[in-house]
XYZ file of C-alpha atoms in Angstrom:
567
model
C 10.823 -7.361 -2.894
C 7.451 -8.973 -3.629
C 4.789 -9.703 -4.460
C 5.137 -12.379 -1.821
C 1.782 -14.062 -2.472
C 1.114 -16.604 -5.230
C -1.788 -16.758 -7.648
C -3.541 -20.037 -8.667
C -0.792 -20.630 -11.287
C 1.901 -20.349 -8.585
C 3.095 -17.077 -10.090
C 3.604 -13.878 -8.018
C 0.144 -12.580 -7.152
C -0.058 -9.145 -8.756
C -3.373 -8.536 -6.999
C -2.236 -9.550 -3.523
C -3.608 -8.131 -0.299
C -1.368 -7.381 2.678
C -2.694 -7.131 6.238
C 0.048 -5.194 7.988
C -1.671 -3.944 11.165
C -0.080 -0.499 11.688
C 2.688 -0.971 9.099
C 3.046 0.019 5.451
C 4.354 -1.932 2.439
C 7.703 -0.128 2.865
C 8.032 -1.853 6.232
C 7.212 -5.215 4.665
C 9.296 -5.092 1.477
C 12.884 -4.007 2.034
C 13.754 -3.121 -1.571
C 12.341 -2.628 -5.032
C 10.239 0.480 -4.320
C 10.487 4.174 -5.212
C 9.181 6.720 -2.747
C 8.054 10.241 -3.705
C 10.850 12.784 -3.966
C 11.871 14.313 -0.686
C 15.011 16.325 -1.343
C 17.556 16.930 1.395
C 20.851 18.845 1.391
C 23.000 15.725 1.825
C 21.241 13.751 -0.886
C 23.522 11.481 -2.902
C 23.980 12.543 -6.524
C 23.638 9.481 -8.743
C 23.960 11.068 -12.200
C 23.657 14.433 -13.929
C 20.004 14.443 -14.893
C 18.555 17.945 -14.891
C 15.252 18.501 -13.158
C 13.248 20.698 -15.476
C 9.943 19.894 -13.857
C 8.899 23.556 -14.031
C 9.249 23.344 -17.805
C 7.289 20.123 -18.215
C 3.913 20.579 -19.796
C 1.493 19.814 -16.987
C -1.502 20.128 -19.269
C -4.147 17.539 -18.430
C -4.029 16.380 -22.046
C -0.417 15.207 -21.673
C -0.173 11.532 -22.523
C 2.224 9.027 -24.096
C 1.630 10.306 -27.607
C 2.796 13.805 -26.623
C 6.575 13.714 -26.190
C 8.159 16.786 -24.605
C 11.712 17.400 -25.900
C 12.803 20.173 -23.563
C 15.613 22.582 -24.307
C 17.794 22.804 -21.235
C 18.868 25.959 -19.453
C 21.556 24.789 -17.051
C 21.466 28.083 -15.176
C 18.079 27.182 -13.707
C 18.525 23.521 -13.059
C 18.558 21.108 -10.163
C 20.152 17.664 -9.957
C 17.812 14.661 -10.053
C 18.788 11.490 -8.220
C 17.427 8.840 -5.908
C 16.397 10.096 -2.479
C 18.738 7.736 -0.656
C 20.239 4.367 -1.387
C 17.799 2.671 1.025
C 14.671 4.461 -0.225
C 15.317 5.940 -3.683
C 12.823 7.913 -5.699
C 14.305 6.944 -9.051
C 16.082 4.068 -10.706
C 17.241 3.359 -14.221
C 19.840 2.126 -16.675
C 22.546 3.565 -18.889
C 23.565 1.941 -22.149
C 25.262 2.708 -25.466
C 23.678 2.612 -28.949
C 25.623 2.192 -32.175
C 23.082 4.157 -34.238
C 19.743 5.950 -34.103
C 18.134 4.182 -37.046
C 15.775 1.961 -35.065
C 12.873 2.213 -32.645
C 13.571 2.198 -28.906
C 10.987 0.242 -26.885
C 10.568 0.876 -23.149
C 8.272 -1.037 -20.841
C 7.780 -0.105 -17.204
C 6.066 -2.200 -14.550
C 5.229 -1.524 -10.943
C 2.638 -2.166 -8.259
C 0.679 0.302 -6.157
C -0.850 -0.570 -2.797
C -4.089 1.169 -1.812
C -5.056 1.190 1.834
C -8.538 0.006 2.871
C -9.021 1.403 6.354
C -12.122 -0.659 7.162
C -10.201 -3.948 7.246
C -6.662 -2.478 7.417
C -5.629 -4.169 4.171
C -3.252 -2.916 1.498
C -4.567 -4.009 -1.915
C -2.104 -4.205 -4.798
C -2.779 -2.927 -8.329
C -0.494 -3.800 -11.247
C 0.591 -0.964 -13.570
C 2.222 -1.605 -16.963
C 3.195 1.031 -19.523
C 4.753 0.762 -22.974
C 6.565 3.686 -24.547
C 8.470 3.928 -27.849
C 10.697 6.396 -29.673
C 11.111 5.928 -33.412
C 14.206 6.977 -35.370
C 12.932 10.515 -35.958
C 12.087 11.018 -32.300
C 15.459 9.601 -31.273
C 17.249 12.180 -33.438
C 15.097 14.951 -31.966
C 16.008 13.685 -28.503
C 19.699 13.856 -29.437
C 19.280 17.532 -30.332
C 17.336 18.336 -27.157
C 19.635 16.284 -24.966
C 16.897 14.995 -22.689
C 13.183 14.541 -22.301
C 10.600 13.946 -19.595
C 7.445 11.947 -20.131
C 4.754 11.511 -17.534
C 3.033 8.133 -17.562
C -0.743 8.505 -17.889
C -0.939 11.389 -15.412
C 0.290 9.178 -12.555
C 3.084 11.451 -11.364
C 5.567 8.779 -12.455
C 7.941 9.956 -15.193
C 10.407 8.628 -17.702
C 13.577 10.739 -17.617
C 15.561 9.990 -20.773
C 18.909 11.476 -21.733
C 20.815 10.968 -25.011
C 24.203 12.307 -26.071
C 26.819 11.506 -28.694
C 30.402 10.689 -27.816
C 33.019 9.453 -30.302
C 30.386 8.278 -32.771
C 28.399 6.348 -30.154
C 25.130 7.316 -28.503
C 24.931 7.207 -24.724
C 21.419 6.659 -23.418
C 20.141 6.855 -19.837
C 16.537 6.003 -19.017
C 15.137 6.381 -15.528
C 11.802 5.833 -13.821
C 11.163 8.671 -11.362
C 8.475 8.991 -8.697
C 7.647 12.746 -8.740
C 4.397 12.549 -6.835
C 3.856 15.444 -4.487
C 2.989 14.975 -0.812
C 1.767 17.599 1.597
C 4.079 18.530 4.420
C 1.615 17.060 6.877
C 1.157 13.796 4.969
C 1.186 10.642 7.085
C 2.673 7.202 6.507
C -0.518 5.993 4.822
C -0.252 8.784 2.249
C 3.403 7.977 1.642
C 2.692 4.256 1.335
C 0.004 4.878 -1.282
C 2.247 7.305 -3.196
C 5.144 4.825 -3.302
C 5.479 2.434 -6.238
C 6.687 -1.133 -5.635
C 8.309 -3.970 -7.575
C 9.498 -1.446 -10.161
C 11.069 -2.683 -13.359
C 12.264 -1.251 -16.684
C 12.669 -3.305 -19.865
C 14.377 -1.680 -22.843
C 14.690 -3.201 -26.321
C 16.894 -2.070 -29.190
C 18.707 -3.947 -31.916
C 22.155 -2.458 -31.433
C 23.202 -2.101 -27.793
C 26.978 -1.831 -27.339
C 29.396 -2.288 -24.451
C 28.448 0.250 -21.772
C 31.459 0.025 -19.486
C 33.421 3.115 -18.544
C 36.913 3.035 -20.074
C 38.251 4.739 -16.965
C 37.043 1.836 -14.824
C 38.618 -0.770 -17.071
C 42.120 0.696 -17.145
C 42.335 0.770 -13.342
C 42.718 -3.020 -13.509
C 44.418 -3.846 -16.795
C 44.730 -7.537 -15.960
C 40.959 -7.912 -15.622
C 40.466 -5.736 -18.699
C 42.673 -8.056 -20.758
C 41.001 -11.224 -19.464
C 37.532 -9.883 -20.302
C 38.362 -7.710 -23.299
C 35.970 -9.639 -25.546
C 33.065 -9.733 -23.060
C 30.133 -7.325 -23.258
C 28.469 -5.336 -20.507
C 25.399 -3.886 -22.178
C 24.084 -1.746 -19.323
C 24.883 -0.007 -16.046
C 22.342 0.412 -13.285
C 21.433 3.486 -11.238
C 20.126 2.581 -7.759
C 19.370 -0.891 -9.148
C 21.035 -3.925 -10.714
C 20.792 -4.739 -14.411
C 20.817 -7.751 -16.705
C 20.608 -8.326 -20.437
C 19.902 -10.940 -23.083
C 22.886 -12.834 -24.557
C 22.342 -11.246 -27.982
C 22.450 -7.765 -26.463
C 19.073 -6.661 -27.791
C 17.240 -6.369 -24.469
C 18.248 -4.953 -21.114
C 16.264 -4.760 -17.881
C 16.542 -3.781 -14.236
C 16.939 -6.287 -11.397
C 16.574 -5.264 -7.766
C 18.027 -8.578 -6.654
C 20.396 -9.560 -9.485
C 21.734 -13.087 -9.727
C 24.435 -14.763 -11.759
C 25.302 -18.422 -12.094
C 29.001 -19.005 -11.569
C 29.791 -22.102 -13.535
C 31.934 -24.812 -12.025
C 35.538 -24.646 -13.122
C 36.803 -27.875 -14.663
C 40.257 -28.778 -15.866
C 40.938 -29.514 -19.522
C 40.554 -33.248 -20.224
C 43.497 -33.162 -22.626
C 45.705 -31.638 -19.946
C 44.364 -33.898 -17.192
C 45.257 -36.960 -19.287
C 48.904 -35.861 -19.176
C 49.017 -35.894 -15.362
C 50.745 -39.076 -14.121
C 48.924 -41.521 -11.866
C 50.125 -41.401 -8.281
C 51.968 -44.726 -8.462
C 54.243 -43.218 -11.144
C 55.331 -40.575 -8.639
C 55.722 -43.049 -5.752
C 57.255 -46.249 -7.152
C 61.035 -45.705 -7.692
C 60.946 -48.126 -10.637
C 58.293 -46.019 -12.433
C 59.381 -42.615 -11.227
C 61.176 -41.716 -14.468
C 57.933 -42.211 -16.413
C 56.114 -39.933 -13.991
C 58.759 -37.225 -14.458
C 58.372 -37.470 -18.244
C 54.615 -36.989 -17.903
C 55.152 -33.898 -15.762
C 57.556 -32.569 -18.393
C 54.803 -32.873 -20.998
C 52.454 -30.829 -18.768
C 54.946 -27.959 -18.642
C 55.499 -28.306 -22.402
C 51.767 -27.799 -22.962
C 51.834 -24.689 -20.789
C 54.703 -23.354 -22.886
C 52.822 -24.107 -26.113
C 49.869 -22.134 -24.763
C 52.201 -19.234 -23.963
C 53.580 -19.323 -27.504
C 50.030 -19.307 -28.874
C 49.117 -16.296 -26.740
C 52.268 -14.493 -27.882
C 51.440 -15.162 -31.545
C 47.905 -13.818 -31.016
C 49.304 -10.691 -29.396
C 51.719 -10.050 -32.262
C 49.135 -10.659 -35.003
C 45.787 -9.522 -33.561
C 46.452 -7.854 -30.246
C 46.764 -4.304 -31.515
C 43.319 -4.458 -33.089
C 41.580 -6.318 -30.265
C 43.050 -4.394 -27.314
C 43.087 -0.775 -26.257
C 46.414 1.024 -26.282
C 46.755 0.661 -22.508
C 46.003 -3.080 -22.638
C 48.338 -3.604 -25.581
C 51.191 -1.891 -23.750
C 50.571 -3.862 -20.559
C 50.083 -7.283 -22.207
C 53.835 -8.180 -22.468
C 54.068 -8.132 -18.669
C 51.682 -11.089 -18.577
C 53.757 -12.940 -21.152
C 56.860 -12.292 -19.045
C 55.092 -13.610 -15.933
C 54.004 -16.773 -17.774
C 57.537 -17.284 -19.090
C 58.927 -16.880 -15.573
C 56.430 -19.412 -14.221
C 57.440 -21.917 -16.895
C 61.090 -21.451 -15.913
C 60.285 -21.896 -12.209
C 58.284 -25.073 -12.862
C 61.154 -26.520 -14.881
C 63.521 -25.648 -12.013
C 61.243 -27.528 -9.617
C 61.055 -30.484 -11.977
C 64.855 -30.580 -12.338
C 65.123 -30.527 -8.566
C 62.995 -33.660 -8.032
C 64.749 -35.321 -10.978
C 68.396 -34.739 -10.111
C 68.533 -34.297 -6.316
C 68.314 -37.491 -4.265
C 67.041 -35.610 -1.204
C 64.384 -33.738 -3.176
C 63.381 -36.919 -4.997
C 63.082 -38.748 -1.666
C 60.878 -35.995 -0.203
C 58.654 -35.717 -3.282
C 58.019 -39.475 -3.617
C 57.181 -39.937 0.054
C 54.985 -36.829 0.026
C 52.952 -38.249 -2.865
C 52.470 -41.512 -1.013
C 51.316 -39.672 2.124
C 48.914 -37.531 0.102
C 47.468 -40.651 -1.529
C 46.992 -42.390 1.822
C 45.247 -39.337 3.289
C 43.057 -38.866 0.220
C 41.858 -42.462 0.197
C 41.540 -43.146 3.933
C 38.107 -44.318 5.228
C 37.107 -40.819 6.387
C 37.907 -39.205 3.058
C 35.429 -38.852 0.200
C 38.041 -38.900 -2.587
C 38.322 -41.966 -4.796
C 41.354 -42.728 -6.964
C 43.164 -39.502 -6.161
C 45.185 -37.907 -8.946
C 46.701 -34.450 -9.088
C 44.785 -31.829 -10.998
C 46.867 -29.759 -13.427
C 46.846 -26.566 -11.335
C 47.745 -28.506 -8.173
C 50.858 -30.193 -9.485
C 51.893 -27.018 -11.325
C 51.545 -25.033 -8.089
C 53.768 -27.575 -6.343
C 56.424 -27.558 -9.089
C 56.318 -23.763 -9.126
C 57.369 -23.538 -5.466
C 59.827 -26.398 -5.041
C 63.030 -24.575 -6.054
C 62.439 -21.935 -3.407
C 61.047 -24.276 -0.761
C 63.814 -26.915 -0.808
C 66.697 -24.614 -0.053
C 69.810 -26.784 0.097
C 70.158 -28.114 -3.445
C 72.115 -27.214 -6.562
C 68.917 -26.328 -8.409
C 67.464 -24.322 -5.504
C 66.773 -20.634 -6.063
C 66.629 -18.582 -2.899
C 65.368 -15.631 -4.950
C 62.066 -17.532 -5.318
C 61.531 -17.024 -1.599
C 60.792 -13.383 -2.320
C 57.761 -14.434 -4.411
C 54.310 -15.076 -2.941
C 52.268 -17.454 -5.098
C 48.512 -17.217 -4.622
C 46.348 -20.250 -5.424
C 43.174 -18.423 -6.503
C 40.526 -21.054 -7.100
C 36.825 -21.611 -6.284
C 35.705 -23.485 -3.181
C 36.031 -27.228 -3.696
C 38.572 -26.826 -6.493
C 41.435 -28.498 -4.647
C 43.514 -25.659 -3.164
C 44.025 -27.549 0.108
C 45.588 -30.581 -1.578
C 47.869 -28.247 -3.568
C 49.526 -26.738 -0.519
C 49.303 -30.040 1.383
C 51.594 -31.396 -1.321
C 54.123 -28.693 -0.483
C 53.722 -29.230 3.272
C 54.355 -32.968 2.932
C 57.328 -32.500 0.580
C 58.908 -29.936 2.895
C 58.276 -32.163 5.939
C 60.070 -35.152 4.442
C 62.834 -32.916 3.105
C 63.484 -31.439 6.544
C 63.459 -34.961 7.977
C 65.982 -36.084 5.354
C 68.191 -33.118 6.216
C 67.816 -33.870 9.953
C 66.694 -30.294 10.575
C 64.152 -31.259 13.232
C 65.850 -34.308 14.792
C 67.183 -32.839 18.051
C 67.145 -36.052 20.044
C 64.250 -34.904 22.244
C 60.549 -34.239 21.929
C 60.893 -30.591 20.983
C 59.379 -29.812 17.616
C 59.974 -27.189 14.986
C 57.143 -25.519 13.098
C 57.555 -25.685 9.346
C 54.062 -24.598 8.309
C 51.314 -22.340 9.706
C 47.802 -22.379 8.264
C 45.491 -19.556 9.313
C 41.735 -19.436 8.808
C 39.299 -16.686 9.690
C 36.209 -18.822 10.325
C 35.863 -21.277 13.230
C 34.062 -23.975 11.207
C 36.619 -23.694 8.412
C 39.403 -24.025 10.950
C 37.881 -27.244 12.306
C 37.336 -28.680 8.816
C 40.855 -27.894 7.673
C 42.204 -29.147 10.988
C 40.650 -32.563 10.308
C 42.145 -32.636 6.812
C 45.558 -31.574 8.102
C 45.373 -34.356 10.698
C 44.704 -36.896 7.935
C 47.744 -35.606 6.036
C 50.008 -35.859 9.087
C 48.672 -39.365 9.754
C 49.544 -40.387 6.207
C 53.011 -38.852 6.570
C 53.646 -40.802 9.778
C 52.460 -44.052 8.164
C 54.993 -43.484 5.366
C 57.703 -42.581 7.902
C 57.137 -45.858 9.789
C 56.910 -47.866 6.571
C 60.372 -46.775 5.431
C 61.934 -46.692 8.935
C 62.554 -42.962 8.696
C 61.635 -42.187 12.292
C 58.646 -43.120 14.423
C 55.851 -40.575 14.080
C 58.081 -37.535 13.460
C 55.242 -35.308 12.276
C 52.700 -33.509 14.453
C 49.798 -31.136 13.955
C 48.267 -28.662 16.404
C 45.315 -26.312 16.392
C 45.085 -22.939 18.118
C 41.563 -21.543 18.424
C 41.630 -19.624 21.695
C 40.185 -20.095 25.166
C 36.624 -19.387 24.060
C 36.532 -22.788 22.367
C 39.234 -24.875 24.072
C 40.868 -24.863 27.541
C 44.325 -23.351 27.851
C 45.614 -25.645 30.602
C 45.604 -29.405 31.183
C 44.056 -28.955 34.614
C 41.168 -27.035 33.057
C 40.847 -29.729 30.389
C 40.689 -32.435 33.068
C 37.994 -30.535 34.940
C 35.892 -30.248 31.786
C 36.365 -33.951 30.984
C 35.219 -34.857 34.489
C 32.142 -32.642 34.059
C 31.289 -34.267 30.698
C 31.662 -37.786 32.151
C 29.483 -36.864 35.129
C 26.696 -35.145 33.180
C 26.855 -37.265 30.048
C 26.579 -34.122 27.925
C 28.665 -31.265 26.542
C 30.291 -28.755 28.909
C 28.075 -25.915 30.090
C 30.436 -23.070 29.198
C 31.143 -24.221 25.642
C 34.930 -24.551 25.930
C 35.896 -28.190 25.376
C 39.130 -30.168 24.946
C 37.357 -32.425 22.416
C 37.684 -30.483 19.182
C 36.940 -33.475 16.959
C 33.617 -35.315 17.199
C 34.643 -37.996 14.737
C 37.931 -39.723 14.027
C 39.702 -37.865 11.210
C 41.043 -41.148 9.790
C 38.109 -43.597 9.913
C 35.184 -41.292 10.790
C 34.267 -43.272 13.940
C 32.573 -41.375 16.765
C 35.209 -40.158 19.266
C 33.038 -37.685 21.209
C 32.836 -39.958 24.284
C 34.945 -38.264 27.009
C 35.851 -41.728 28.363
C 38.017 -42.161 25.250
C 40.193 -39.236 26.350
C 42.639 -38.889 29.219
C 45.510 -36.736 30.418
C 48.748 -38.668 30.723
C 52.400 -37.583 30.817
C 51.355 -33.946 30.507
C 49.402 -34.650 27.325
C 45.745 -34.932 26.392
C 45.426 -38.307 24.689
C 42.484 -39.815 22.840
C 41.882 -43.046 21.004
C 39.480 -44.417 18.411
C 37.324 -47.442 19.228
C 37.825 -48.876 15.731
C 40.336 -51.754 16.082
C 41.625 -51.219 12.533
C 42.082 -47.467 12.808
C 45.451 -45.722 13.036
C 44.243 -44.009 16.198
C 43.009 -47.123 18.010
C 45.972 -47.142 20.341
């Protein structure tokens, strides 16, 4: 967007020079500029501004102190909008005012680049303009409906519209490049007539929420969650931002927003039992009691929300939100019931209790293995709640099981790094041990059943999650051997297609031979070695001599004598 150069104070150089050979600043900066109007039949209509340029006083004495409030004749009007999304000729903001008793302050900033043909340099000039409308002028603007104000005879205009709706005042302010170019104008002329790094700042003491009601009610859940937030402006051809107190709004061609890290409540986290309380049979009852207290807190929160709805909801919410709100309360109540069903299952059923305890031990082993970066693993509130929520539908053959839960899809919606993987790993491990307990997969041969499929859309994510899944399965097999359940009953596979891995053992052997011979990676990219480092101890396992095909299997080993994959 620019300016790309820096001045001696390391600020954007507002007097920069660009040497662009045969190009123009539009070729150099991809956004942030307004070109002169060049209307076409298919032009996108951004808003309903009326172009009354024939009625604007073009007298040479026109300046900021002369405000033209133009009466509008819609029979002789033409829609004003940006030229295109990629190269607009106007940009602006819409907002809502609670009254017209104050002064509206507008500041516009932009840069113009003048071409110096002798040295083929575009020299930037900074333009800043301040414009104000006092209370009297604001009321006159309300009567007129709109106004147009040229900025110092530059051909750049403020287009301002004001209307009243339900006791509120809707204001739109736009910066429009109305410079005229000859039909035979060249790219140099257009570059010099274009304004760059455009920005509008507007100050007023009583901006209000500027969202469209029609947009909010299309997603009532989001509307309820953010009913007390404020959106003080909407952008036209540009992004917007505003001060926290809602007294200043401005345009942003490249808007940014800091998404804060989500953290669990410390009070709720303190209720989560340590892993040994969910593993040790002598302490298991204490762990169950702690989980009960977590669900109790969720129910208390639901009761608090219900009380707020009954006492304050009608005033705080729109009619549509108020009518829809009970559905959320019903969903929360259902989730509480499902979590209690899951808790009863791992309390009263020996098979479910067996599966849950062993799953927790496997999860702990995987989380604290040498290759992992997690220390002192403990369930986060949403993770253990997600597991409890799904147990009564997942473990099908128990008194407390509810097959109707299998018709429900539960989505773990959480930011990256929040712990979603461990949440569903907990379910995978519990289901694996449960199926083993029920002898579902023990056929007396090496055939395996698939009880979980994980699908990822990105290759790198697939590899990362494949490593983590391998650690989980390793932990599950360690637990299975420890308690003499069955030797290594759990397996994990990865399907990524022939572009990345060979489809046959003979092809895999050929690639291994090539890698051993050349001492480098295969030429075509497809490789049987999908893991460069051991998923359990993080030792290098990329040496093809550590892999071999034996008994119709591709086998690898880790060189670390203490690793689970050493032999």
